[in-house]
PDB file of C-alpha atoms in Angstrom:
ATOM      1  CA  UNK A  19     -30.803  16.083  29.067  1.00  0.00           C
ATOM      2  CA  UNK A  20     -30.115  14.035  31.953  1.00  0.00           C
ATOM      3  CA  UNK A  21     -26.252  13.511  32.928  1.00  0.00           C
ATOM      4  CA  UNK A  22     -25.854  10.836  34.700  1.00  0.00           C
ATOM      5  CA  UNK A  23     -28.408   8.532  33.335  1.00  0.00           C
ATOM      6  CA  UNK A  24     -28.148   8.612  29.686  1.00  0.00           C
ATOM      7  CA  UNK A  25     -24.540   8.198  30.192  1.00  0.00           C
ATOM      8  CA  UNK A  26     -23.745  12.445  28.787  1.00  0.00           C
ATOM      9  CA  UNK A  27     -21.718  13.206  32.003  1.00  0.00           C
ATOM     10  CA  UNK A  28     -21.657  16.996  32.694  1.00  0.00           C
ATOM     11  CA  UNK A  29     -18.863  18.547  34.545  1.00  0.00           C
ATOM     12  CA  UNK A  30     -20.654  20.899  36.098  1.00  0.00           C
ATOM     13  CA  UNK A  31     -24.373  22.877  36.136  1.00  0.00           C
ATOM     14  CA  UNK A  32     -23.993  26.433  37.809  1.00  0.00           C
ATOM     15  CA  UNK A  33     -27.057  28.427  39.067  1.00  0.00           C
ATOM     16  CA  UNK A  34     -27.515  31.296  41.023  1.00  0.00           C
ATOM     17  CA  UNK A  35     -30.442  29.692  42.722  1.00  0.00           C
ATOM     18  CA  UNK A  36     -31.683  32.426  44.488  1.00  0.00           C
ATOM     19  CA  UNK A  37     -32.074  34.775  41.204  1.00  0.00           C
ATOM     20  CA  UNK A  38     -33.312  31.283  39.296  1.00  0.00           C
ATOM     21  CA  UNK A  39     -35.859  30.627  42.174  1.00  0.00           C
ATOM     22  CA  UNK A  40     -37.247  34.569  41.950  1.00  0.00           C
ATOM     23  CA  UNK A  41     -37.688  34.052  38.190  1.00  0.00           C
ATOM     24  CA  UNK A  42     -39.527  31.388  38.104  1.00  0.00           C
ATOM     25  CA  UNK A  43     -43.424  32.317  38.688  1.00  0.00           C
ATOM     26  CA  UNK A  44     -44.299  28.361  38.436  1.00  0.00           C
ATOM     27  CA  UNK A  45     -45.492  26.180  41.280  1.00  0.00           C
ATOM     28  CA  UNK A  46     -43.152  23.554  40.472  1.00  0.00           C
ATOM     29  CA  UNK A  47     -39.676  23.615  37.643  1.00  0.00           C
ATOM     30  CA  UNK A  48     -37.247  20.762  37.697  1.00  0.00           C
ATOM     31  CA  UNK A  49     -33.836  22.596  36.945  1.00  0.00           C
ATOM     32  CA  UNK A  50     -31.779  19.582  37.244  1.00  0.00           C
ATOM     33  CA  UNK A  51     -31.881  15.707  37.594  1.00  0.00           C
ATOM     34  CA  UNK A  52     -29.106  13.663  38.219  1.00  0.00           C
ATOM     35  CA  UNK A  53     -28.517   9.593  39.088  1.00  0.00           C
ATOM     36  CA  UNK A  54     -28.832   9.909  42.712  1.00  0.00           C
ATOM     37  CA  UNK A  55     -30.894  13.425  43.230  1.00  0.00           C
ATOM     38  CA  UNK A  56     -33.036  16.424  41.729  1.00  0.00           C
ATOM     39  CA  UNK A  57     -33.069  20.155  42.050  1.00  0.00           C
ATOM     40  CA  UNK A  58     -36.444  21.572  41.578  1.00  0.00           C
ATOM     41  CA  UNK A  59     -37.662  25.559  42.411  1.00  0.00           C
ATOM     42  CA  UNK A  60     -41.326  26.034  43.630  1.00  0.00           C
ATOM     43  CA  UNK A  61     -43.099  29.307  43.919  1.00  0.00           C
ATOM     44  CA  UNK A  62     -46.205  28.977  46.120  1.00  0.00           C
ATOM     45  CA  UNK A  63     -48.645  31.791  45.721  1.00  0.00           C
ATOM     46  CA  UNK A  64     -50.322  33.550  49.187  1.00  0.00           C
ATOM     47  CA  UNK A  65     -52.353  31.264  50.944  1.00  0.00           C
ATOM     48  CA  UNK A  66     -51.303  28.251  48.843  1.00  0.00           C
ATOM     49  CA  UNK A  67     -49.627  25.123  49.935  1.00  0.00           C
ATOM     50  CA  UNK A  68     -47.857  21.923  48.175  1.00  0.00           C
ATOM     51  CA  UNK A  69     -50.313  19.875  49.905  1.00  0.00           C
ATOM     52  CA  UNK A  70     -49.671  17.335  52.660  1.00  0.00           C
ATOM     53  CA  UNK A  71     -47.821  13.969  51.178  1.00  0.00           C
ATOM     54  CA  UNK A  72     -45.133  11.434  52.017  1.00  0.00           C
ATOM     55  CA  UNK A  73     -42.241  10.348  49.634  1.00  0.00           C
ATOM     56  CA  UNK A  74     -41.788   7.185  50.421  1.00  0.00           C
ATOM     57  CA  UNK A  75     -37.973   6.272  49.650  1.00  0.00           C
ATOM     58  CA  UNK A  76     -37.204   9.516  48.905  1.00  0.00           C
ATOM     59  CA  UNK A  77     -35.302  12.364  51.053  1.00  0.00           C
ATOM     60  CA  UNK A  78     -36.142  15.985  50.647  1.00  0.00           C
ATOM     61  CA  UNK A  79     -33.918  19.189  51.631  1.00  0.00           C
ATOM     62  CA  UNK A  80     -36.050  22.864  50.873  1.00  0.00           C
ATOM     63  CA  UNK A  81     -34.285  26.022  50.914  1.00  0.00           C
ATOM     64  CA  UNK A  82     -36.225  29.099  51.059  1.00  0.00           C
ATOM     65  CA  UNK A  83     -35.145  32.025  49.202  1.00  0.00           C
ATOM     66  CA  UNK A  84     -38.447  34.319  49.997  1.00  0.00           C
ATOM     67  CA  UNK A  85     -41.671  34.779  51.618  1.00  0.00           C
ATOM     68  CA  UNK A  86     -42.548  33.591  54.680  1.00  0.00           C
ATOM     69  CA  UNK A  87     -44.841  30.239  55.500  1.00  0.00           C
ATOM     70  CA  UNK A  88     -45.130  27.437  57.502  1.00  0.00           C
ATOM     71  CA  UNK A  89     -43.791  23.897  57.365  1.00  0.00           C
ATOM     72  CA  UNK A  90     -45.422  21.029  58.783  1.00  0.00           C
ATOM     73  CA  UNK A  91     -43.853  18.097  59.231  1.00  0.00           C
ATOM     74  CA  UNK A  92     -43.936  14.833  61.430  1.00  0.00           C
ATOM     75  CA  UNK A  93     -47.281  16.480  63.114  1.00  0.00           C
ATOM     76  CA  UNK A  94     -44.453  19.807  63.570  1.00  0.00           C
ATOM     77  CA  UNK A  95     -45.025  22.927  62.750  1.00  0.00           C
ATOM     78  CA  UNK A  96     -42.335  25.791  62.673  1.00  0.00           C
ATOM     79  CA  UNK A  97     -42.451  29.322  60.932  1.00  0.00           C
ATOM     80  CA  UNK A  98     -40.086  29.329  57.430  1.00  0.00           C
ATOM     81  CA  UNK A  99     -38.486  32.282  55.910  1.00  0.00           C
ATOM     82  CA  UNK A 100     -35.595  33.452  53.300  1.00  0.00           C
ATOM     83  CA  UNK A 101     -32.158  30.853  54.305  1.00  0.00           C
ATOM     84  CA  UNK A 102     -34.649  28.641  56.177  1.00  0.00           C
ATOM     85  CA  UNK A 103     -33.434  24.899  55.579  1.00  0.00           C
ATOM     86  CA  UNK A 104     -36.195  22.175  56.261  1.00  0.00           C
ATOM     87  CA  UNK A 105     -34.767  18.379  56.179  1.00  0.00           C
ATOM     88  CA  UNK A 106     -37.967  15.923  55.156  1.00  0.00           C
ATOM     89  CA  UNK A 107     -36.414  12.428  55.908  1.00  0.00           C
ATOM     90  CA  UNK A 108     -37.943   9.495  53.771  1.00  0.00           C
ATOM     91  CA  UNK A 109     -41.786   8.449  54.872  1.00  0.00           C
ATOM     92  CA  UNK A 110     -42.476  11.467  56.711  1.00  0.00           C
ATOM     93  CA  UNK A 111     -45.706  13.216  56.265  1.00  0.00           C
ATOM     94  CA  UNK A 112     -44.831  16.998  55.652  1.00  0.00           C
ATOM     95  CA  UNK A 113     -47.001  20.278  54.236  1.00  0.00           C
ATOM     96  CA  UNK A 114     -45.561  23.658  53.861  1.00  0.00           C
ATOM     97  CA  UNK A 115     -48.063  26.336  53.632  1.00  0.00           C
ATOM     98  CA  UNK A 116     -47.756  30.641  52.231  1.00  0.00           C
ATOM     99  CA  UNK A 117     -48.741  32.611  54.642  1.00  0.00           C
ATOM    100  CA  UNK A 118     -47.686  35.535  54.169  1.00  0.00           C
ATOM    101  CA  UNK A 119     -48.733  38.132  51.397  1.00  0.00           C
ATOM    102  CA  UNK A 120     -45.583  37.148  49.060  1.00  0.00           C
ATOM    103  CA  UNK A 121     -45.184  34.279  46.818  1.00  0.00           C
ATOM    104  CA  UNK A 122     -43.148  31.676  49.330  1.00  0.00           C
ATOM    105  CA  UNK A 123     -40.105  30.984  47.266  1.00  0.00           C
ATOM    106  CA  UNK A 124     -37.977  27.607  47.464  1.00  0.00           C
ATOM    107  CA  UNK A 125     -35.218  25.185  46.082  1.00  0.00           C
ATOM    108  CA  UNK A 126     -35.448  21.199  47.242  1.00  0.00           C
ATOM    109  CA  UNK A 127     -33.056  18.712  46.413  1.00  0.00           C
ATOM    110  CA  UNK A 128     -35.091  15.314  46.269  1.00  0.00           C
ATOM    111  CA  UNK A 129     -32.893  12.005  47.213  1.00  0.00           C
ATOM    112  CA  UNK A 130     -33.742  10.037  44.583  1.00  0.00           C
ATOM    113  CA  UNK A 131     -35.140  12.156  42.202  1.00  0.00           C
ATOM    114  CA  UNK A 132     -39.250  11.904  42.260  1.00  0.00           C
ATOM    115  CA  UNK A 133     -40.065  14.299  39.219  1.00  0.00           C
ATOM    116  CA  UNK A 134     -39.317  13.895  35.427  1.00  0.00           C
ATOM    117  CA  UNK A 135     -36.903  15.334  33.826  1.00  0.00           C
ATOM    118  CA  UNK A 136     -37.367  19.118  32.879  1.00  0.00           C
ATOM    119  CA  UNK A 137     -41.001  19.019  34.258  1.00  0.00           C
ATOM    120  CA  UNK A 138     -42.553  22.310  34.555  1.00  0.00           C
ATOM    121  CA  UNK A 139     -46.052  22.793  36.760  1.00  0.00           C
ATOM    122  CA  UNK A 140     -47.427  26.283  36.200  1.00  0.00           C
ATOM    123  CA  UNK A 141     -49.916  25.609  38.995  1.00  0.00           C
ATOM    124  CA  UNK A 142     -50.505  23.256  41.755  1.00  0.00           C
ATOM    125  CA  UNK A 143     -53.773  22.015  40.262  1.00  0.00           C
ATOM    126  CA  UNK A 144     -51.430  21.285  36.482  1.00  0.00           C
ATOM    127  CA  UNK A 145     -48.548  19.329  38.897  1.00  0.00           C
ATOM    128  CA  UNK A 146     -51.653  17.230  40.492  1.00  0.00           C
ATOM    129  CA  UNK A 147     -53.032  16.169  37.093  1.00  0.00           C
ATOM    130  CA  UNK A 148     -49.985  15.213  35.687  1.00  0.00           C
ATOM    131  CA  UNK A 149     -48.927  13.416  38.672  1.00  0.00           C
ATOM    132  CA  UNK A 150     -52.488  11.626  38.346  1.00  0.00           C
ATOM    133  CA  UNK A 151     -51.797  11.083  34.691  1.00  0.00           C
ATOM    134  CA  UNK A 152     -48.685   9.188  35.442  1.00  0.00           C
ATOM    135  CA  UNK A 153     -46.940  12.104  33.495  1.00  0.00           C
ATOM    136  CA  UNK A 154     -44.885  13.162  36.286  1.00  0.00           C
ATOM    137  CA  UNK A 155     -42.776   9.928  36.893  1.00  0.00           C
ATOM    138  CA  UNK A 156     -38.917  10.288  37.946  1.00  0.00           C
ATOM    139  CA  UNK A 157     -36.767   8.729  35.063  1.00  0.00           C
ATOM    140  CA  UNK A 158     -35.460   5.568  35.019  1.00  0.00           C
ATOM    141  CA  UNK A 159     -31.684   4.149  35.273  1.00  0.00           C
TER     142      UNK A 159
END
C-alpha cells in the first residue's frame, strides 16, 4: 500500500538495502513508493544492461551495492562498483551496463516515482512488455 497517496501515512519503512538488494534475483522490484519518490532494487545479470532511456521529468539517484559495470550517461561513461552513487538529472539519456562476471546489484530512488506500485520484473524482457502494455505506469495522486 502506498503511504502517502491513499492518504495511510506510515511513520517509517526500514530496510537494510544492501541485504534487500542481494536477495532480490529480479531485474527490477519496487520496494517502496511514496508522493514525491520511489525506491526500487535492480539486479542486472553479466553482460546485461537496463537499456539506454530518458525520464523525462523524473530524477534518478542509483546506489550500487555489488558487481561492477559501467554507467553511461550524458554521452559519459565511468566504471561503477559496490558504494558507487550515479546522479541521472531529469531528460538525460543514461545506460548502465554488467560487465563484470557478477550480477551488478543496485538501489535508485526515482524523483517522481515512474514505476507502479509493488511492481516486480523478473527479467528485463518482462519489465519491457509491461512497460509496453501500459502495465507499468507510476500511480496517480
Amino acid at each position: 500500500m502506498t503511504g502517502a497517496r491513499t492518504g495511510y501515512v506510515r511513520a517509517m519503512e526500514h530496510f537494510t538495502i544492501e541485504t534487500v538488494a542481494e536477495k532480490s534475483p529480479d531485474f527490477r522490484r519496487v520496494l517502496w513508493t511514496g508522493g514525491q519518490t520511489q525506491l526500487v532494487i535492480m539486479t542486472i545479470p553479466p553482460g546485461g544492461e537496463i537499456g539506454e532511456e530518458v525520464h523525462e521529468g523524473i530524477d534518478q539517484i542509483l546506489t550500487f551495492v555489488s558487481g561492477t559495470g559501467e554507467a553511461r550517461v550524458a554521452g559519459e561513461k565511468k566504471e561503477v562498483v559496490s558504494g558507487d552513487l550515479v546522479v541521472v538529472p531529469a531528460g538525460t539519456k543514461h545506460n548502465f551496463v554488467n560487465t563484470g562476471p557478477n550480477p551488478l546489484v543496485l538501489y535508485t530512488v526515482y524523483g517522481p516515482p515512474d514505476h507502479a506500485d509493488g511492481a516486480v520484473h523478473r527479467t528485463k524482457e518482462e519489465a519491457e512488455a509491461a512497460e509496453a502494455a501500459g502495465q507499468d505506469e507510476p500511480p496517480t495522486a
